[in-house]
Amino acid sequence: SKFMTPGVNIGLFCHTPSVQVSRAVSSEKHAKQLLLTGDPIDAATAFRMGFINFVCDDTDHLLRKTQEIAFKIRSKSKPVIAFGKQSFHAHSKEKTLKD
């Protein structure tokens, strides 16, 4: 897999994805690298940057891994999971001290 924000390559800045990219990767320098170069990164690099949670060798591995996560979440209390998701989204919209 490859990940990239290519807008800068054609004279546009991908400002909508920039919000998610800046929150998803492990550091500001990694976010800027993705957003300002337009260069693609491979899955191993995306994993090291914290952009993705895991790397799968093939689609069977991906299916097994996603089912494992889904079944684990499904085994938890539905009200607690619903509250946790709501709380997470509310807090992720708050400004940080950096902002």
Short mmCIF file of N, CA and C in Angstrom, two decimals:
data_model
loop_
_atom_site.label_atom_id
_atom_site.label_comp_id
_atom_site.label_asym_id
_atom_site.label_seq_id
_atom_site.Cartn_x
_atom_site.Cartn_y
_atom_site.Cartn_z
N SER A 1 0.83 -1.19 0.00
CA SER A 1 0.00 0.00 0.00
C SER A 1 0.87 1.25 0.00
N LYS A 2 0.34 2.29 -0.56
CA LYS A 2 0.99 3.60 -0.56
C LYS A 2 0.01 4.62 0.01
N PHE A 3 0.55 5.59 0.72
CA PHE A 3 -0.24 6.67 1.29
C PHE A 3 0.39 7.98 0.85
N MET A 4 -0.47 8.95 0.49
CA MET A 4 0.07 10.25 0.09
C MET A 4 -1.04 11.30 0.07
N THR A 5 -0.63 12.56 0.13
CA THR A 5 -1.54 13.69 -0.07
C THR A 5 -0.96 14.47 -1.25
N PRO A 6 -1.40 14.15 -2.47
CA PRO A 6 -0.73 14.62 -3.68
C PRO A 6 -1.09 16.02 -4.14
N GLY A 7 -2.00 16.70 -3.47
CA GLY A 7 -2.45 18.00 -3.95
C GLY A 7 -1.34 18.99 -4.25
N VAL A 8 -0.32 19.02 -3.39
CA VAL A 8 0.78 19.97 -3.56
C VAL A 8 1.49 19.75 -4.90
N ASN A 9 1.41 18.54 -5.44
CA ASN A 9 2.06 18.23 -6.72
C ASN A 9 1.39 18.90 -7.91
N ILE A 10 0.14 19.33 -7.71
CA ILE A 10 -0.58 19.99 -8.81
C ILE A 10 -1.00 21.41 -8.43
N GLY A 11 -0.32 21.96 -7.42
CA GLY A 11 -0.57 23.35 -7.04
C GLY A 11 -1.71 23.56 -6.06
N LEU A 12 -2.13 22.52 -5.37
CA LEU A 12 -3.19 22.63 -4.37
C LEU A 12 -2.67 22.12 -3.03
N PHE A 13 -3.17 22.65 -1.95
CA PHE A 13 -2.82 22.11 -0.65
C PHE A 13 -4.02 21.35 -0.12
N CYS A 14 -3.80 20.12 0.29
CA CYS A 14 -4.88 19.25 0.80
C CYS A 14 -5.20 19.62 2.24
N HIS A 15 -5.91 20.73 2.45
CA HIS A 15 -6.12 21.19 3.82
C HIS A 15 -7.12 20.34 4.59
N THR A 16 -8.10 19.75 3.93
CA THR A 16 -9.04 18.89 4.65
C THR A 16 -8.33 17.65 5.17
N PRO A 17 -7.60 16.91 4.34
CA PRO A 17 -6.85 15.77 4.89
C PRO A 17 -5.77 16.17 5.89
N SER A 18 -5.30 17.41 5.81
CA SER A 18 -4.23 17.82 6.71
C SER A 18 -4.64 17.74 8.17
N VAL A 19 -5.92 17.98 8.46
CA VAL A 19 -6.40 17.89 9.84
C VAL A 19 -6.23 16.46 10.35
N GLN A 20 -6.68 15.50 9.57
CA GLN A 20 -6.58 14.11 10.00
C GLN A 20 -5.14 13.62 10.00
N VAL A 21 -4.38 14.00 8.98
CA VAL A 21 -2.98 13.58 8.92
C VAL A 21 -2.23 14.11 10.14
N SER A 22 -2.43 15.36 10.47
CA SER A 22 -1.70 15.96 11.60
C SER A 22 -2.07 15.30 12.92
N ARG A 23 -3.28 14.78 13.03
CA ARG A 23 -3.69 14.10 14.25
C ARG A 23 -3.26 12.63 14.25
N ALA A 24 -3.13 12.05 13.07
CA ALA A 24 -2.86 10.62 12.98
C ALA A 24 -1.40 10.24 13.12
N VAL A 25 -0.52 11.07 12.63
CA VAL A 25 0.90 10.69 12.65
C VAL A 25 1.55 11.08 13.97
N SER A 26 2.69 10.48 14.24
CA SER A 26 3.32 10.61 15.55
C SER A 26 3.99 11.95 15.82
N SER A 27 4.27 12.73 14.78
CA SER A 27 4.94 14.01 15.02
C SER A 27 4.58 15.03 13.95
N GLU A 28 4.79 16.28 14.30
CA GLU A 28 4.53 17.37 13.37
C GLU A 28 5.42 17.24 12.13
N LYS A 29 6.66 16.83 12.33
CA LYS A 29 7.58 16.72 11.18
C LYS A 29 7.12 15.66 10.20
N HIS A 30 6.54 14.56 10.69
CA HIS A 30 6.02 13.55 9.78
C HIS A 30 4.80 14.07 9.03
N ALA A 31 3.94 14.79 9.72
CA ALA A 31 2.76 15.36 9.07
C ALA A 31 3.18 16.33 7.96
N LYS A 32 4.14 17.18 8.27
CA LYS A 32 4.61 18.13 7.26
C LYS A 32 5.25 17.43 6.08
N GLN A 33 5.99 16.37 6.34
CA GLN A 33 6.60 15.61 5.25
C GLN A 33 5.52 15.10 4.29
N LEU A 34 4.48 14.52 4.85
CA LEU A 34 3.40 13.99 4.01
C LEU A 34 2.68 15.10 3.25
N LEU A 35 2.37 16.19 3.95
CA LEU A 35 1.54 17.24 3.38
C LEU A 35 2.29 18.16 2.42
N LEU A 36 3.56 18.40 2.68
CA LEU A 36 4.28 19.40 1.89
C LEU A 36 5.10 18.83 0.74
N THR A 37 5.40 17.53 0.78
CA THR A 37 6.18 16.95 -0.33
C THR A 37 5.30 16.31 -1.40
N GLY A 38 4.14 15.79 -1.00
CA GLY A 38 3.31 15.06 -1.96
C GLY A 38 3.88 13.69 -2.30
N ASP A 39 4.94 13.29 -1.60
CA ASP A 39 5.56 12.01 -1.86
C ASP A 39 4.77 10.87 -1.23
N PRO A 40 4.70 9.73 -1.91
CA PRO A 40 4.04 8.57 -1.30
C PRO A 40 4.95 7.92 -0.25
N ILE A 41 4.33 7.30 0.73
CA ILE A 41 5.07 6.50 1.70
C ILE A 41 4.50 5.09 1.67
N ASP A 42 5.34 4.11 1.96
CA ASP A 42 4.87 2.73 1.97
C ASP A 42 4.26 2.40 3.33
N ALA A 43 3.70 1.19 3.42
CA ALA A 43 3.01 0.78 4.65
C ALA A 43 3.94 0.72 5.84
N ALA A 44 5.17 0.25 5.65
CA ALA A 44 6.11 0.16 6.77
C ALA A 44 6.42 1.55 7.33
N THR A 45 6.60 2.52 6.44
CA THR A 45 6.86 3.90 6.89
C THR A 45 5.64 4.48 7.57
N ALA A 46 4.46 4.24 7.01
CA ALA A 46 3.22 4.71 7.62
C ALA A 46 3.04 4.13 9.02
N PHE A 47 3.41 2.87 9.18
CA PHE A 47 3.34 2.23 10.50
C PHE A 47 4.31 2.88 11.47
N ARG A 48 5.55 3.11 11.05
CA ARG A 48 6.55 3.76 11.92
C ARG A 48 6.11 5.17 12.32
N MET A 49 5.41 5.85 11.43
CA MET A 49 4.95 7.21 11.72
C MET A 49 3.71 7.22 12.62
N GLY A 50 3.11 6.07 12.84
CA GLY A 50 1.89 6.00 13.64
C GLY A 50 0.64 6.29 12.83
N PHE A 51 0.76 6.30 11.51
CA PHE A 51 -0.37 6.63 10.62
C PHE A 51 -1.33 5.45 10.50
N ILE A 52 -0.81 4.23 10.62
CA ILE A 52 -1.65 3.03 10.58
C ILE A 52 -1.29 2.16 11.78
N ASN A 53 -2.21 1.28 12.17
CA ASN A 53 -2.02 0.46 13.36
C ASN A 53 -1.22 -0.81 13.12
N PHE A 54 -1.31 -1.37 11.94
CA PHE A 54 -0.60 -2.61 11.64
C PHE A 54 -0.44 -2.76 10.14
N VAL A 55 0.47 -3.65 9.76
CA VAL A 55 0.74 -3.95 8.35
C VAL A 55 0.42 -5.42 8.14
N CYS A 56 -0.32 -5.72 7.09
CA CYS A 56 -0.68 -7.10 6.76
C CYS A 56 0.02 -7.53 5.48
N ASP A 57 0.40 -8.79 5.45
CA ASP A 57 1.10 -9.34 4.29
C ASP A 57 0.19 -9.57 3.09
N ASP A 58 -1.09 -9.87 3.36
CA ASP A 58 -2.02 -10.17 2.27
C ASP A 58 -3.45 -9.92 2.74
N THR A 59 -4.40 -10.10 1.85
CA THR A 59 -5.80 -9.80 2.19
C THR A 59 -6.35 -10.76 3.23
N ASP A 60 -5.90 -12.01 3.24
CA ASP A 60 -6.36 -12.96 4.26
C ASP A 60 -5.92 -12.51 5.65
N HIS A 61 -4.67 -12.06 5.76
CA HIS A 61 -4.16 -11.55 7.04
C HIS A 61 -4.95 -10.31 7.46
N LEU A 62 -5.22 -9.43 6.51
CA LEU A 62 -6.01 -8.22 6.80
C LEU A 62 -7.40 -8.59 7.32
N LEU A 63 -8.05 -9.54 6.65
CA LEU A 63 -9.39 -9.96 7.07
C LEU A 63 -9.34 -10.56 8.48
N ARG A 64 -8.38 -11.43 8.74
CA ARG A 64 -8.27 -12.03 10.08
C ARG A 64 -8.04 -10.96 11.15
N LYS A 65 -7.15 -10.02 10.86
CA LYS A 65 -6.82 -8.98 11.84
C LYS A 65 -8.02 -8.07 12.12
N THR A 66 -8.72 -7.66 11.07
CA THR A 66 -9.86 -6.76 11.28
C THR A 66 -11.00 -7.49 11.99
N GLN A 67 -11.20 -8.77 11.68
CA GLN A 67 -12.22 -9.55 12.38
C GLN A 67 -11.86 -9.71 13.86
N GLU A 68 -10.60 -9.95 14.13
CA GLU A 68 -10.13 -10.08 15.51
C GLU A 68 -10.44 -8.81 16.31
N ILE A 69 -10.15 -7.67 15.73
CA ILE A 69 -10.42 -6.39 16.40
C ILE A 69 -11.92 -6.17 16.56
N ALA A 70 -12.67 -6.43 15.49
CA ALA A 70 -14.13 -6.23 15.54
C ALA A 70 -14.78 -7.13 16.59
N PHE A 71 -14.37 -8.39 16.65
CA PHE A 71 -14.94 -9.32 17.64
C PHE A 71 -14.58 -8.90 19.06
N LYS A 72 -13.37 -8.39 19.24
CA LYS A 72 -12.96 -7.94 20.57
C LYS A 72 -13.82 -6.75 21.01
N ILE A 73 -14.02 -5.80 20.12
CA ILE A 73 -14.85 -4.63 20.44
C ILE A 73 -16.30 -5.06 20.69
N ARG A 74 -16.79 -5.97 19.85
CA ARG A 74 -18.17 -6.45 19.98
C ARG A 74 -18.40 -7.18 21.30
N SER A 75 -17.36 -7.74 21.89
CA SER A 75 -17.51 -8.48 23.14
C SER A 75 -17.66 -7.56 24.35
N LYS A 76 -17.42 -6.28 24.16
CA LYS A 76 -17.49 -5.31 25.27
C LYS A 76 -18.92 -4.78 25.44
N SER A 77 -19.14 -4.07 26.51
CA SER A 77 -20.44 -3.47 26.79
C SER A 77 -20.79 -2.44 25.71
N LYS A 78 -21.94 -2.62 25.07
CA LYS A 78 -22.35 -1.68 24.01
C LYS A 78 -22.50 -0.25 24.51
N PRO A 79 -23.15 -0.04 25.66
CA PRO A 79 -23.25 1.35 26.15
C PRO A 79 -21.88 1.97 26.46
N VAL A 80 -20.96 1.17 26.99
CA VAL A 80 -19.63 1.70 27.31
C VAL A 80 -18.89 2.04 26.02
N ILE A 81 -18.97 1.18 25.02
CA ILE A 81 -18.32 1.45 23.73
C ILE A 81 -18.92 2.70 23.09
N ALA A 82 -20.25 2.82 23.12
CA ALA A 82 -20.92 3.99 22.53
C ALA A 82 -20.47 5.27 23.24
N PHE A 83 -20.43 5.24 24.57
CA PHE A 83 -19.99 6.41 25.32
C PHE A 83 -18.52 6.71 25.03
N GLY A 84 -17.70 5.67 24.98
CA GLY A 84 -16.28 5.86 24.70
C GLY A 84 -16.05 6.50 23.34
N LYS A 85 -16.78 6.05 22.33
CA LYS A 85 -16.63 6.64 21.00
C LYS A 85 -17.07 8.09 21.00
N GLN A 86 -18.18 8.38 21.64
CA GLN A 86 -18.68 9.76 21.71
C GLN A 86 -17.67 10.65 22.44
N SER A 87 -17.15 10.17 23.54
CA SER A 87 -16.18 10.93 24.32
C SER A 87 -14.90 11.16 23.52
N PHE A 88 -14.43 10.12 22.85
CA PHE A 88 -13.22 10.25 22.04
C PHE A 88 -13.39 11.32 20.97
N HIS A 89 -14.52 11.28 20.25
CA HIS A 89 -14.75 12.26 19.18
C HIS A 89 -14.89 13.67 19.73
N ALA A 90 -15.52 13.81 20.87
CA ALA A 90 -15.65 15.14 21.47
C ALA A 90 -14.28 15.69 21.87
N HIS A 91 -13.46 14.86 22.48
CA HIS A 91 -12.14 15.31 22.92
C HIS A 91 -11.20 15.54 21.75
N SER A 92 -11.36 14.78 20.68
CA SER A 92 -10.46 14.94 19.54
C SER A 92 -10.72 16.26 18.80
N LYS A 93 -11.88 16.86 19.04
CA LYS A 93 -12.20 18.15 18.40
C LYS A 93 -11.73 19.32 19.24
N GLU A 94 -11.34 19.07 20.50
CA GLU A 94 -10.88 20.14 21.37
C GLU A 94 -9.51 20.62 20.94
N LYS A 95 -9.25 21.85 21.16
CA LYS A 95 -7.93 22.41 20.87
C LYS A 95 -6.93 21.94 21.91
N THR A 96 -5.71 21.74 21.48
CA THR A 96 -4.66 21.36 22.42
C THR A 96 -3.90 22.61 22.85
N LEU A 97 -2.96 22.45 23.75
CA LEU A 97 -2.14 23.59 24.18
C LEU A 97 -1.33 24.13 23.01
N LYS A 98 -0.95 23.25 22.06
CA LYS A 98 -0.20 23.69 20.88
C LYS A 98 -1.01 24.66 20.03
N ASP A 99 -2.35 24.42 19.96
CA ASP A 99 -3.21 25.24 19.11
C ASP A 99 -3.30 26.64 19.67
#
